[in-house]
PDB file of C-alpha atoms in Angstrom:
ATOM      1  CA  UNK A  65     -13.419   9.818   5.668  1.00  0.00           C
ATOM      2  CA  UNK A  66     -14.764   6.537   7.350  1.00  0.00           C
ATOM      3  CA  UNK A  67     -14.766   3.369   5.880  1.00  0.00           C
ATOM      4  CA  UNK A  68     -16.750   0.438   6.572  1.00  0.00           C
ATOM      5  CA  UNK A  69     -16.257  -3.156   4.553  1.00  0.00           C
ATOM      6  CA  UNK A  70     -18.425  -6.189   4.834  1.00  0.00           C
ATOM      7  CA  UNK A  71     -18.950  -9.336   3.491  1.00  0.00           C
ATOM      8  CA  UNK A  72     -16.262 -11.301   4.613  1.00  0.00           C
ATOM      9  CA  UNK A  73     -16.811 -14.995   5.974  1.00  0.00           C
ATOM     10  CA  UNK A  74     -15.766 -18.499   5.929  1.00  0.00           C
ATOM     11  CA  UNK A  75     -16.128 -20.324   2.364  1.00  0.00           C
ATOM     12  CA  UNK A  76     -14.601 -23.829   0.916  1.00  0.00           C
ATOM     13  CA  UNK A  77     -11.977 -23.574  -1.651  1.00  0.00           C
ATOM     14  CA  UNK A  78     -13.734 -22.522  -5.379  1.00  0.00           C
ATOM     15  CA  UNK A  79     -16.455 -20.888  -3.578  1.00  0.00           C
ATOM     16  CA  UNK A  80     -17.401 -17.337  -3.822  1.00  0.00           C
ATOM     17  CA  UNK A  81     -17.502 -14.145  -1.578  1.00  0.00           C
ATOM     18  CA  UNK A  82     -18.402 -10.431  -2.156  1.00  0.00           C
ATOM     19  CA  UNK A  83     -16.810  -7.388   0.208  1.00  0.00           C
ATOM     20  CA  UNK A  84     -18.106  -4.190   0.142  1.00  0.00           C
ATOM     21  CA  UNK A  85     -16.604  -1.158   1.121  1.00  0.00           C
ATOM     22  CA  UNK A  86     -18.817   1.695   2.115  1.00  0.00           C
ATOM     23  CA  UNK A  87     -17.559   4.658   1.968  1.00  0.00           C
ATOM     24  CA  UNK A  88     -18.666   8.141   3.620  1.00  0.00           C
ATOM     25  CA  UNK A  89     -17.344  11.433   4.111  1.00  0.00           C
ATOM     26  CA  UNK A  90     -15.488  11.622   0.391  1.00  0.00           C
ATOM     27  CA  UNK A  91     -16.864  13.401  -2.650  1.00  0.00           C
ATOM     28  CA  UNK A  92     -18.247  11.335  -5.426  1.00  0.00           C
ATOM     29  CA  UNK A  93     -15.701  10.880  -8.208  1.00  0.00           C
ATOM     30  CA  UNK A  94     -13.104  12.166  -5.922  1.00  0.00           C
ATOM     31  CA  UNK A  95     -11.107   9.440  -4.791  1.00  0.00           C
ATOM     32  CA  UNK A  96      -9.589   6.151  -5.234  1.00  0.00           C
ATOM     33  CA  UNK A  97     -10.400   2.875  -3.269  1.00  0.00           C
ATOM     34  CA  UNK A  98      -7.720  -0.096  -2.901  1.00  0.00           C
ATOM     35  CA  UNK A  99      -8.166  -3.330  -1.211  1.00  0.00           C
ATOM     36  CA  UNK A 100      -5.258  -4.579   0.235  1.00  0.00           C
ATOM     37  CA  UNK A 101      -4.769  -8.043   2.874  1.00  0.00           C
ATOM     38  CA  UNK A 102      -3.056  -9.291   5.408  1.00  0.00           C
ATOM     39  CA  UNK A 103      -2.588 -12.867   6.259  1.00  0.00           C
ATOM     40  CA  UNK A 104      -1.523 -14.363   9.694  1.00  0.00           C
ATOM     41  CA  UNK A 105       2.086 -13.984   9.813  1.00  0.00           C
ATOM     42  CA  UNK A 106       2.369 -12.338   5.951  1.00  0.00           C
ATOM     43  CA  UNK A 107       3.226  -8.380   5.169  1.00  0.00           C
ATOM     44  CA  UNK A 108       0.031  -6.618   3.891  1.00  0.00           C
ATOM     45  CA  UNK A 109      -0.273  -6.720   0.466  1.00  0.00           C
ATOM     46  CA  UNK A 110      -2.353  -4.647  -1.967  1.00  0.00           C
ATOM     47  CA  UNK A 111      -5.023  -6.956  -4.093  1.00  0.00           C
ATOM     48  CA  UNK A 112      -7.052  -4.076  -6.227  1.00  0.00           C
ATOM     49  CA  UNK A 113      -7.730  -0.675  -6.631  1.00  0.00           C
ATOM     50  CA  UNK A 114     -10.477   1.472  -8.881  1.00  0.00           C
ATOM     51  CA  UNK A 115     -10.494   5.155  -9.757  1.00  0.00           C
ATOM     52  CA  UNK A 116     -13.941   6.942  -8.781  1.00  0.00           C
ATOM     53  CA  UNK A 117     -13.042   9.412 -11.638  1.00  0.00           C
ATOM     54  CA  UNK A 118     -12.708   7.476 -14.941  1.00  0.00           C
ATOM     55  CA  UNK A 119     -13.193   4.023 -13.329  1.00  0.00           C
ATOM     56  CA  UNK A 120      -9.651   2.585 -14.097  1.00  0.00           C
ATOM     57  CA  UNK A 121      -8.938  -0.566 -12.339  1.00  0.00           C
ATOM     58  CA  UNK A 122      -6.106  -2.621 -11.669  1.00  0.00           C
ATOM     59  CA  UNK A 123      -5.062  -5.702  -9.883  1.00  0.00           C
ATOM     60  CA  UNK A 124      -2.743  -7.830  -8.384  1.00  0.00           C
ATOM     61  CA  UNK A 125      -1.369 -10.935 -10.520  1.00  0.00           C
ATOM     62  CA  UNK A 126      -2.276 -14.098  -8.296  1.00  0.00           C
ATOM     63  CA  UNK A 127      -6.188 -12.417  -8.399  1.00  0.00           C
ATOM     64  CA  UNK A 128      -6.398 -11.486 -11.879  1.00  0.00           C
ATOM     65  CA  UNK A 129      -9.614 -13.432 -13.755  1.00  0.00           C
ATOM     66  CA  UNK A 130     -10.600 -14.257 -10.252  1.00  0.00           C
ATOM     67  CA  UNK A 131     -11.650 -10.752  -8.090  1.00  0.00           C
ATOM     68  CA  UNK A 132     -13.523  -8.099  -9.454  1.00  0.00           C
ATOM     69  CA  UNK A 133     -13.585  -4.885  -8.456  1.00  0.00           C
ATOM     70  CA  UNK A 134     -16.621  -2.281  -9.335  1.00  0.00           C
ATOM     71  CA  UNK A 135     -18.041   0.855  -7.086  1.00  0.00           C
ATOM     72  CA  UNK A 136     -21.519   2.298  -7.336  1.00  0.00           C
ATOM     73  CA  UNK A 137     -21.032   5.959  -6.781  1.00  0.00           C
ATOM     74  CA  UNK A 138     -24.508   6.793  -6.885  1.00  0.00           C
ATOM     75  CA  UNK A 139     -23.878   5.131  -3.243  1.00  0.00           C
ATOM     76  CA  UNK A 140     -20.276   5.349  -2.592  1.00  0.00           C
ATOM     77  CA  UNK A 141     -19.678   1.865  -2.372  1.00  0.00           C
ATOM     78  CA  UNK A 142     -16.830  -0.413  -3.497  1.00  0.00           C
ATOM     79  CA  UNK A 143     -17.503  -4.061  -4.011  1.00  0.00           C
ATOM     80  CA  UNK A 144     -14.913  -6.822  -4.628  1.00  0.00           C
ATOM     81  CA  UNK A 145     -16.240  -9.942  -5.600  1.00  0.00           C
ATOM     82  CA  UNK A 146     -14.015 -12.609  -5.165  1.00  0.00           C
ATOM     83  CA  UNK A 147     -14.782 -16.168  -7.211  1.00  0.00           C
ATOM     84  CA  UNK A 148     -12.906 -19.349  -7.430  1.00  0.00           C
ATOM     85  CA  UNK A 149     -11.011 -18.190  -3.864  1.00  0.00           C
ATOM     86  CA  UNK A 150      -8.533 -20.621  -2.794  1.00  0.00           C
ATOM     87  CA  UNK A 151      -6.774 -20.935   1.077  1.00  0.00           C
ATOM     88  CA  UNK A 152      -4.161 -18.894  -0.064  1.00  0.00           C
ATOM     89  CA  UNK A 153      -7.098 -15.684  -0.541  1.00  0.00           C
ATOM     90  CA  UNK A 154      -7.162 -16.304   3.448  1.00  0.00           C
ATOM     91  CA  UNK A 155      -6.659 -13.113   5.264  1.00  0.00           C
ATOM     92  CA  UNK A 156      -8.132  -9.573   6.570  1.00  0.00           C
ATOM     93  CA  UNK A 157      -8.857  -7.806   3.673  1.00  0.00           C
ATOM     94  CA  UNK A 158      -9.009  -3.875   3.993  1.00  0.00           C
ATOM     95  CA  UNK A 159     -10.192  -0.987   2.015  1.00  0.00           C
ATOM     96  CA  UNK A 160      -8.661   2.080   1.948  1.00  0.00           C
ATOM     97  CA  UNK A 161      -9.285   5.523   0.541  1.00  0.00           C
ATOM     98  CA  UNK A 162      -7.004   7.729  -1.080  1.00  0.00           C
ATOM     99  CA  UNK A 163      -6.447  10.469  -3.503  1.00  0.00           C
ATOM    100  CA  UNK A 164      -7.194  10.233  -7.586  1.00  0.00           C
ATOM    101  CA  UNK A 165      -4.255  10.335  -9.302  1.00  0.00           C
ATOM    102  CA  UNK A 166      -3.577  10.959 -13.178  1.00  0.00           C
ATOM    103  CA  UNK A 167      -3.746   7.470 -14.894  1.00  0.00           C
ATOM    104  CA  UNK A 168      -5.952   5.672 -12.707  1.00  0.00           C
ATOM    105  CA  UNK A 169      -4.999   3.570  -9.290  1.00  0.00           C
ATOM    106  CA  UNK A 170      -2.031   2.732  -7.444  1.00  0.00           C
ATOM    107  CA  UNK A 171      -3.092  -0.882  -5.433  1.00  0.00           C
ATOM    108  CA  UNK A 172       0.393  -1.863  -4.291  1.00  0.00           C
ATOM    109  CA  UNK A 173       1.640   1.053  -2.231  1.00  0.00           C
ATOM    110  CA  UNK A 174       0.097   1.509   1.242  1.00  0.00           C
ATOM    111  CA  UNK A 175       1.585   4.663   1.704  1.00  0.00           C
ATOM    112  CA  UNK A 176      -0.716   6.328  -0.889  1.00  0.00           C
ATOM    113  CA  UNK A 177      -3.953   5.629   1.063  1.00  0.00           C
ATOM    114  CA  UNK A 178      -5.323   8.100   4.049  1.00  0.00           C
ATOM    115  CA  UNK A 179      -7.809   6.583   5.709  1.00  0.00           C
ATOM    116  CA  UNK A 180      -8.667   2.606   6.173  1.00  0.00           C
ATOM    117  CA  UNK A 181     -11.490   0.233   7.170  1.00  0.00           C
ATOM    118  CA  UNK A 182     -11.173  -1.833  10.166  1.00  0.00           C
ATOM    119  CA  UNK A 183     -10.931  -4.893   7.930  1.00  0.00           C
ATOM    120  CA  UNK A 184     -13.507  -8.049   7.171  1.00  0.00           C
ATOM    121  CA  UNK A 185     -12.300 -11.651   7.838  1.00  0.00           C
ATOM    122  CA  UNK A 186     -11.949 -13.769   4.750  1.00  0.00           C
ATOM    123  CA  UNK A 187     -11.311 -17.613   5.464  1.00  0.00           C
ATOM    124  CA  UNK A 188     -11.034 -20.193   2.818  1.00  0.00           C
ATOM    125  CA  UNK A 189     -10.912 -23.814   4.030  1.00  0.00           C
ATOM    126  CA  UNK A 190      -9.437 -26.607   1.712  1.00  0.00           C
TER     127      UNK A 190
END
């Protein structure tokens, strides 16, 4: 499985960015994609995660109302749009693949994912 995300930049606080996460090697409707980050200094934290299967989603609390996270199997891709970002959103933000699982998505536990993108810089300036 190789993963490739883009999208990230530099954008002022309340602005707007979209990551994708391109997928290849996996089976359509056979996996799970998470989004986790990892600020300067900060332990990596999971942000968002969506089941290729049933589409279940689920996020983390300080990004609720503000990310989105939808896939387009039809190309394998995961896109997490990110509105209203704020400094604090500053970081290398990852995908990652892993394995469905009954219920929908697990975003908060690193160990779960096998195979990860290189990462996309996301920088939010005040």
């Amino acid at each position: 499985v190789q993963l490739v995300e883009s999208g990230g930049g530099l954008v002022q606080a309340g602005g707007s960015l979209r990551l994708a996460c391109a997928a290849s090697g996996v089976t359509s409707g056979d996996y799970v994609i998470g989004w986790f980050r990892q600020a300067p200094g900060k332990e990596r934290e999971g942000v968002s995660c969506i089941s290729s299967s049933d589409g279940r989603k689920d996020y983390e609390a300080s990004v609720k109302g503000r990310f989105t996270i939808s896939s387009d199997n039809s190309k394998n891709t995961v896109y997490l749009q990110m509105n209203s970002l704020q400094p604090e959103d500053t970081a290398v933000y990852y995908c990652a693949a892993g394995p469905t699982v009954i219920g929908g998505c697990i975003y908060d536990r690193g160990s779960y994912y096998f195979s990860w993108g290189q990462g996309t810089q996301v920088t939010v300036s005040s």
